[in-house]
XYZ file of C-alpha atoms in Angstrom:
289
model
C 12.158 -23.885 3.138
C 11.931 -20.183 3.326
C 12.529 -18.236 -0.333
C 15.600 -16.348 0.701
C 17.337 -19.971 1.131
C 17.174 -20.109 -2.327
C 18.919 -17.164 -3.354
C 22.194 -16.521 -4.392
C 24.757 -16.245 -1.984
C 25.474 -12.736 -2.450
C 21.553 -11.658 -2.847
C 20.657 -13.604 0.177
C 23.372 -11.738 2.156
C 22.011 -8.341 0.993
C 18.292 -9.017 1.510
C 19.187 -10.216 4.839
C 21.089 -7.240 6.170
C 18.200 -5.522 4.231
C 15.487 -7.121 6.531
C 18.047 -6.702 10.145
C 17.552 -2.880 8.812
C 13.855 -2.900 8.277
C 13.460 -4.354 11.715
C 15.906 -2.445 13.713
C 14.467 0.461 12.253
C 11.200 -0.662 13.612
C 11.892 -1.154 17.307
C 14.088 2.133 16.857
C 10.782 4.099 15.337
C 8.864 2.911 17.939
C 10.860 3.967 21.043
C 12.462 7.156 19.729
C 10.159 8.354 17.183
C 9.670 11.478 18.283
C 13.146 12.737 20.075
C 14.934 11.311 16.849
C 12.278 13.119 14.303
C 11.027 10.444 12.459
C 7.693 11.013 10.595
C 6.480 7.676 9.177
C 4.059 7.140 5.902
C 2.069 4.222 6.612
C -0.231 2.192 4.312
C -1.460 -1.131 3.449
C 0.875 -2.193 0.088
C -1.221 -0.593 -3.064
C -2.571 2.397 -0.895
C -0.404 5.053 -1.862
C 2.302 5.098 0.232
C 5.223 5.311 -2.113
C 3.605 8.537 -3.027
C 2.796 9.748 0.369
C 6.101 9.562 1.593
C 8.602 11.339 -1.289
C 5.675 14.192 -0.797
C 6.398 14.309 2.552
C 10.254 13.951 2.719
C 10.128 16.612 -0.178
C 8.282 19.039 1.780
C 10.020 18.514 5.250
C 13.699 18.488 3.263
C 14.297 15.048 4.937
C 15.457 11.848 3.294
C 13.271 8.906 2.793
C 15.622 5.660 2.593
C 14.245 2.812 0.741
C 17.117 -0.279 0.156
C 18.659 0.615 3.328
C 21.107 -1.705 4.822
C 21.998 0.516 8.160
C 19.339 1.008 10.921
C 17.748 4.307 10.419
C 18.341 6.621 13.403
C 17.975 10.107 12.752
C 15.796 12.774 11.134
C 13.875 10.908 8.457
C 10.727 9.774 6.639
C 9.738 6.306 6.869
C 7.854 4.520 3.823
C 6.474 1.138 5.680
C 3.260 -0.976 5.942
C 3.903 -1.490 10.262
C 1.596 -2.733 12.609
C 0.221 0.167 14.371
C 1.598 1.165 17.505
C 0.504 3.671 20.001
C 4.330 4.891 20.575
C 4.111 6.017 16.973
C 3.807 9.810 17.365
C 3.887 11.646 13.569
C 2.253 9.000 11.281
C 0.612 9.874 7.955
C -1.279 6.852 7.617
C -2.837 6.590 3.873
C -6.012 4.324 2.928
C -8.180 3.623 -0.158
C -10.791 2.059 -1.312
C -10.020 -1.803 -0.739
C -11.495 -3.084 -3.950
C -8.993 -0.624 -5.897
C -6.461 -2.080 -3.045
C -6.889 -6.007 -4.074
C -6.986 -5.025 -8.569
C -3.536 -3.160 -7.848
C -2.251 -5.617 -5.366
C -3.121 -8.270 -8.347
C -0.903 -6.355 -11.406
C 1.411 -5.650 -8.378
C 2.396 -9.219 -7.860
C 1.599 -10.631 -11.532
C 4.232 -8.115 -13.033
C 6.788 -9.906 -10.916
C 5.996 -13.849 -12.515
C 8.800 -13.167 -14.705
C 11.503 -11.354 -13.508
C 14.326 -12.225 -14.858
C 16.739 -10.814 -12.042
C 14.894 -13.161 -9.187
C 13.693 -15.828 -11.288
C 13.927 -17.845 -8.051
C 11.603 -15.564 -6.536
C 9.444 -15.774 -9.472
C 9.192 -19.296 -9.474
C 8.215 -19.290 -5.628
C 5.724 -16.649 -6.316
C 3.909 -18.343 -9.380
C 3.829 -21.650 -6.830
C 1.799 -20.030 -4.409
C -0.936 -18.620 -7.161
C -1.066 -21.650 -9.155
C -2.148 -22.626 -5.514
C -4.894 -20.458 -5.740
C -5.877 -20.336 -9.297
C -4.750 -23.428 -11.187
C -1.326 -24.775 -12.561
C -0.868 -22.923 -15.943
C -3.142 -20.142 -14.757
C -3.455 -16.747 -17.391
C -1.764 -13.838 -15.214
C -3.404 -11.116 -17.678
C -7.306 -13.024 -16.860
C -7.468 -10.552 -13.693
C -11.499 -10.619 -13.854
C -11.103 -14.353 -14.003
C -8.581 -14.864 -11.336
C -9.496 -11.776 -9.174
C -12.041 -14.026 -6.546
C -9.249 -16.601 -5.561
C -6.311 -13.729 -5.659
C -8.761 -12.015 -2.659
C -9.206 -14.824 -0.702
C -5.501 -15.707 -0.807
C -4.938 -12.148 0.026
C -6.979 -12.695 3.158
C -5.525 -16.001 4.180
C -2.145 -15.521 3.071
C -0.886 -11.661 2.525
C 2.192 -10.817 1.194
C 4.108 -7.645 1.613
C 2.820 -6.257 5.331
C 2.110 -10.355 6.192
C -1.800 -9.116 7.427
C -4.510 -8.704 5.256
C -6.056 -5.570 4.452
C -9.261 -5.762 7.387
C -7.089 -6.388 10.071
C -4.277 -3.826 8.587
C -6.966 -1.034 8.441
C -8.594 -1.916 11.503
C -5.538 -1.477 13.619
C -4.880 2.170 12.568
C -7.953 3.497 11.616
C -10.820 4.585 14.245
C -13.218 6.718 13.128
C -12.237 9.370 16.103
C -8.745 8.974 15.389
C -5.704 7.914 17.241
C -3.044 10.277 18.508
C -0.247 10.828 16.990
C -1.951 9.918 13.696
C -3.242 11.603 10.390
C -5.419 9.865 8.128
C -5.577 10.502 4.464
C -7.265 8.776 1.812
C -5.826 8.049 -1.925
C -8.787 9.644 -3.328
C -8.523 13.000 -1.652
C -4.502 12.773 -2.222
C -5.736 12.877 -6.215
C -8.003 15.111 -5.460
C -7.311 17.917 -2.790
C -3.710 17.138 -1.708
C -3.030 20.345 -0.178
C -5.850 20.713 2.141
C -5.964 16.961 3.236
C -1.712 17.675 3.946
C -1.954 20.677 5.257
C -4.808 19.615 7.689
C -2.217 16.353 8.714
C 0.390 18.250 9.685
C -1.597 20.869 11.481
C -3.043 17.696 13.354
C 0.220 16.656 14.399
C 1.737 19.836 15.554
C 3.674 20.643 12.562
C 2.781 24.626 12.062
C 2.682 27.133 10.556
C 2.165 24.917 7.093
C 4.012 27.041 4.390
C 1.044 25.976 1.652
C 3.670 27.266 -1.478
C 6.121 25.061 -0.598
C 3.774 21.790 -0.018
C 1.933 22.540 -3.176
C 5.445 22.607 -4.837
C 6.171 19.548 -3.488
C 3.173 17.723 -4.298
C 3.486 19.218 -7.891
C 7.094 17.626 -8.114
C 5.701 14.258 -7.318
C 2.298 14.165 -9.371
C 2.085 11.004 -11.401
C 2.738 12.607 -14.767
C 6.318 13.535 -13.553
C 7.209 10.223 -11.353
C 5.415 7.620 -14.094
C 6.193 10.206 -17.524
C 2.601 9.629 -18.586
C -0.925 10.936 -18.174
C -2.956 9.609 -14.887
C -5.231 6.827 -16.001
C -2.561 5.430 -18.875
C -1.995 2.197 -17.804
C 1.689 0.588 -17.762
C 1.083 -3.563 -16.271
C 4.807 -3.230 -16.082
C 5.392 -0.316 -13.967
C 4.937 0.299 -9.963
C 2.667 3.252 -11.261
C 0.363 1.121 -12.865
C -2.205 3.649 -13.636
C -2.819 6.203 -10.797
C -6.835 6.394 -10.730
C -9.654 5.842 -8.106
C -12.358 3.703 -9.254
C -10.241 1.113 -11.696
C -11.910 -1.809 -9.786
C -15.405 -1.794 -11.751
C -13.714 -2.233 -14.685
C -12.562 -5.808 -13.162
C -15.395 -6.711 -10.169
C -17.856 -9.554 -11.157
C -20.944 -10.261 -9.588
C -18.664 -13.301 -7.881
C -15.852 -10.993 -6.764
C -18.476 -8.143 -5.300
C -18.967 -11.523 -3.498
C -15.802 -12.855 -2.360
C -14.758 -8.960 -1.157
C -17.539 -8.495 0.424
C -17.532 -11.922 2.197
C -13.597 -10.854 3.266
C -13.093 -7.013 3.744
C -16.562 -5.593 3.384
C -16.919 -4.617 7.341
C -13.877 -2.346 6.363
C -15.093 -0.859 3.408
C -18.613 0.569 5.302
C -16.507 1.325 8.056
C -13.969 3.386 5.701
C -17.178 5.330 4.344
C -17.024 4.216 0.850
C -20.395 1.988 0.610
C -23.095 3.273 2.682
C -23.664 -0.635 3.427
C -23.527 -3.698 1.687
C -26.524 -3.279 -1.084
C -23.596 -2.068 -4.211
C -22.492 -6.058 -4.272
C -25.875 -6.441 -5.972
C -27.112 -3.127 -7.405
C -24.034 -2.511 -9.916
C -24.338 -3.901 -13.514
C -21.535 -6.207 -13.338
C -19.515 -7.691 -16.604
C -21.798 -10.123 -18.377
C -18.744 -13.121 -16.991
C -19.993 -12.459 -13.713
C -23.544 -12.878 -13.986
């Protein structure tokens, strides 16, 4: 029985004229892309996409629809986690370290156990990871419950329904793809104006008017969206924390494992391990040894 059977009649209706949207606005982006000026922000859920695409919209004065119920056709930004495409012709497409990927994708989903306004939802959701990690399972044990929550992420994804390897490995080639422009979350923190301004250079967007992107980014740092300082952590919030590197403060020896075992051909090829010697040179957590 498929979860949206079991919601009320009126949500039901509304989530499914919400996915005829998503999906018309898919076949739409892929044919017209270009004549219709739609710039897509692409991203495996967790990467930074939210983020890369209100930067964008801001800067190019274009909207960026989320809980749309109408097929977007027109001038617009696109916040989505597609399957890449080689019709796609101005794509941002945003990656990150996978390990911080799977420890965000983990609060992501936890925070949602309990929600009162889709307890239906809820109850589907906590199904599946008592699944993975036990009936009664502790949601706030992420070290514990980390190793199964990656596997399951690799045999069953949520959100873009393909795991995280196969997600990066249709977009990213280390020559790049046309019509594309790679950034990573880390240089996003770090140097969002040149990584930005280098994207839309790529894609035939000049001249880059650098004052107005750097205002743009500045409107949408994470102390102004999430109305705290980077590295606070809110479980509760979309913005849980907004750093690079949160994942070796959760990684056991037995998760280095698991990842590795799942997504590790993706993290080399990404650049951020040289190879596979950090699953046993870090000093993990006395649980995991």
């Amino acid at each position: 029985m498929s979860r949206f059977s079991k919601l009320p009649v009126g949500a039901l209706i509304r989530e499914q004229q919400n996915r005829a949207a998503r999906k018309a606005t898919e076949l739409i982006a892929r044919r017209w892309n270009d004549s219709l000026g739609i710039w897509l922000a692409v991203g495996y859920p967790k990467s930074g996409t939210t983020w890369l695409s209100r930067i964008l919209a801001d800067y190019l004065r274009l909207p960026s629809p989320t809980d749309y119920r109408l097929p977007v056709a027109m001038p617009a930004v696109i916040h989505c986690h597609w399957r890449y495409d080689d019709r796609f012709r101005r794509s941002f497409y945003i990656y990150r370290d996978g390990r911080d990927v799977m420890v965000s994708l983990y609060f992501h989903w936890m925070a949602r156990l309990d929600n009162p306004k889709s307890p239906r939802f809820s109850r589907a959701l906590r199904e599946k990871y008592e699944g993975a990690m036990g009936a009664g399972f502790d949601p706030t044990d992420a070290v514990g419950n980390l190793p199964s929550f990656m596997q399951l992420e690799y045999e069953r994804p949520r959100g873009s329904r393909i795991n995280w390897t196969n997600h990066v490995g249709q977009w990213y080639r280390p020559g790049g793809r046309p019509g594309v422009a790679y950034v990573s979350f880390e240089e996003l923190l770090t140097s969002p104006l040149t990584i930005l301004t280098r994207g839309f250079e790529q894609l035939g967007h000049q001249p880059v008017d650098e004052e107005s992107l750097q205002e743009a980014i500045d409107r949408h740092s994470f102390q102004r969206v999430a109305g705290r300082e980077r590295g606070v952590e809110d479980r509760t919030s979309f913005f849980r924390k907004g750093v690079a590197g949160d994942w070796r403060n959760y990684f056991t020896a037995e998760a280095a494992e698991v990842f590795d075992r799942y997504y590790g051909d993706t993290l080399i090829a990404l650049g951020y391990e040289p190879d596979r010697s950090w699953v046993t040179s870090t000093d993990w957590p006395a649980r995991g040894l």
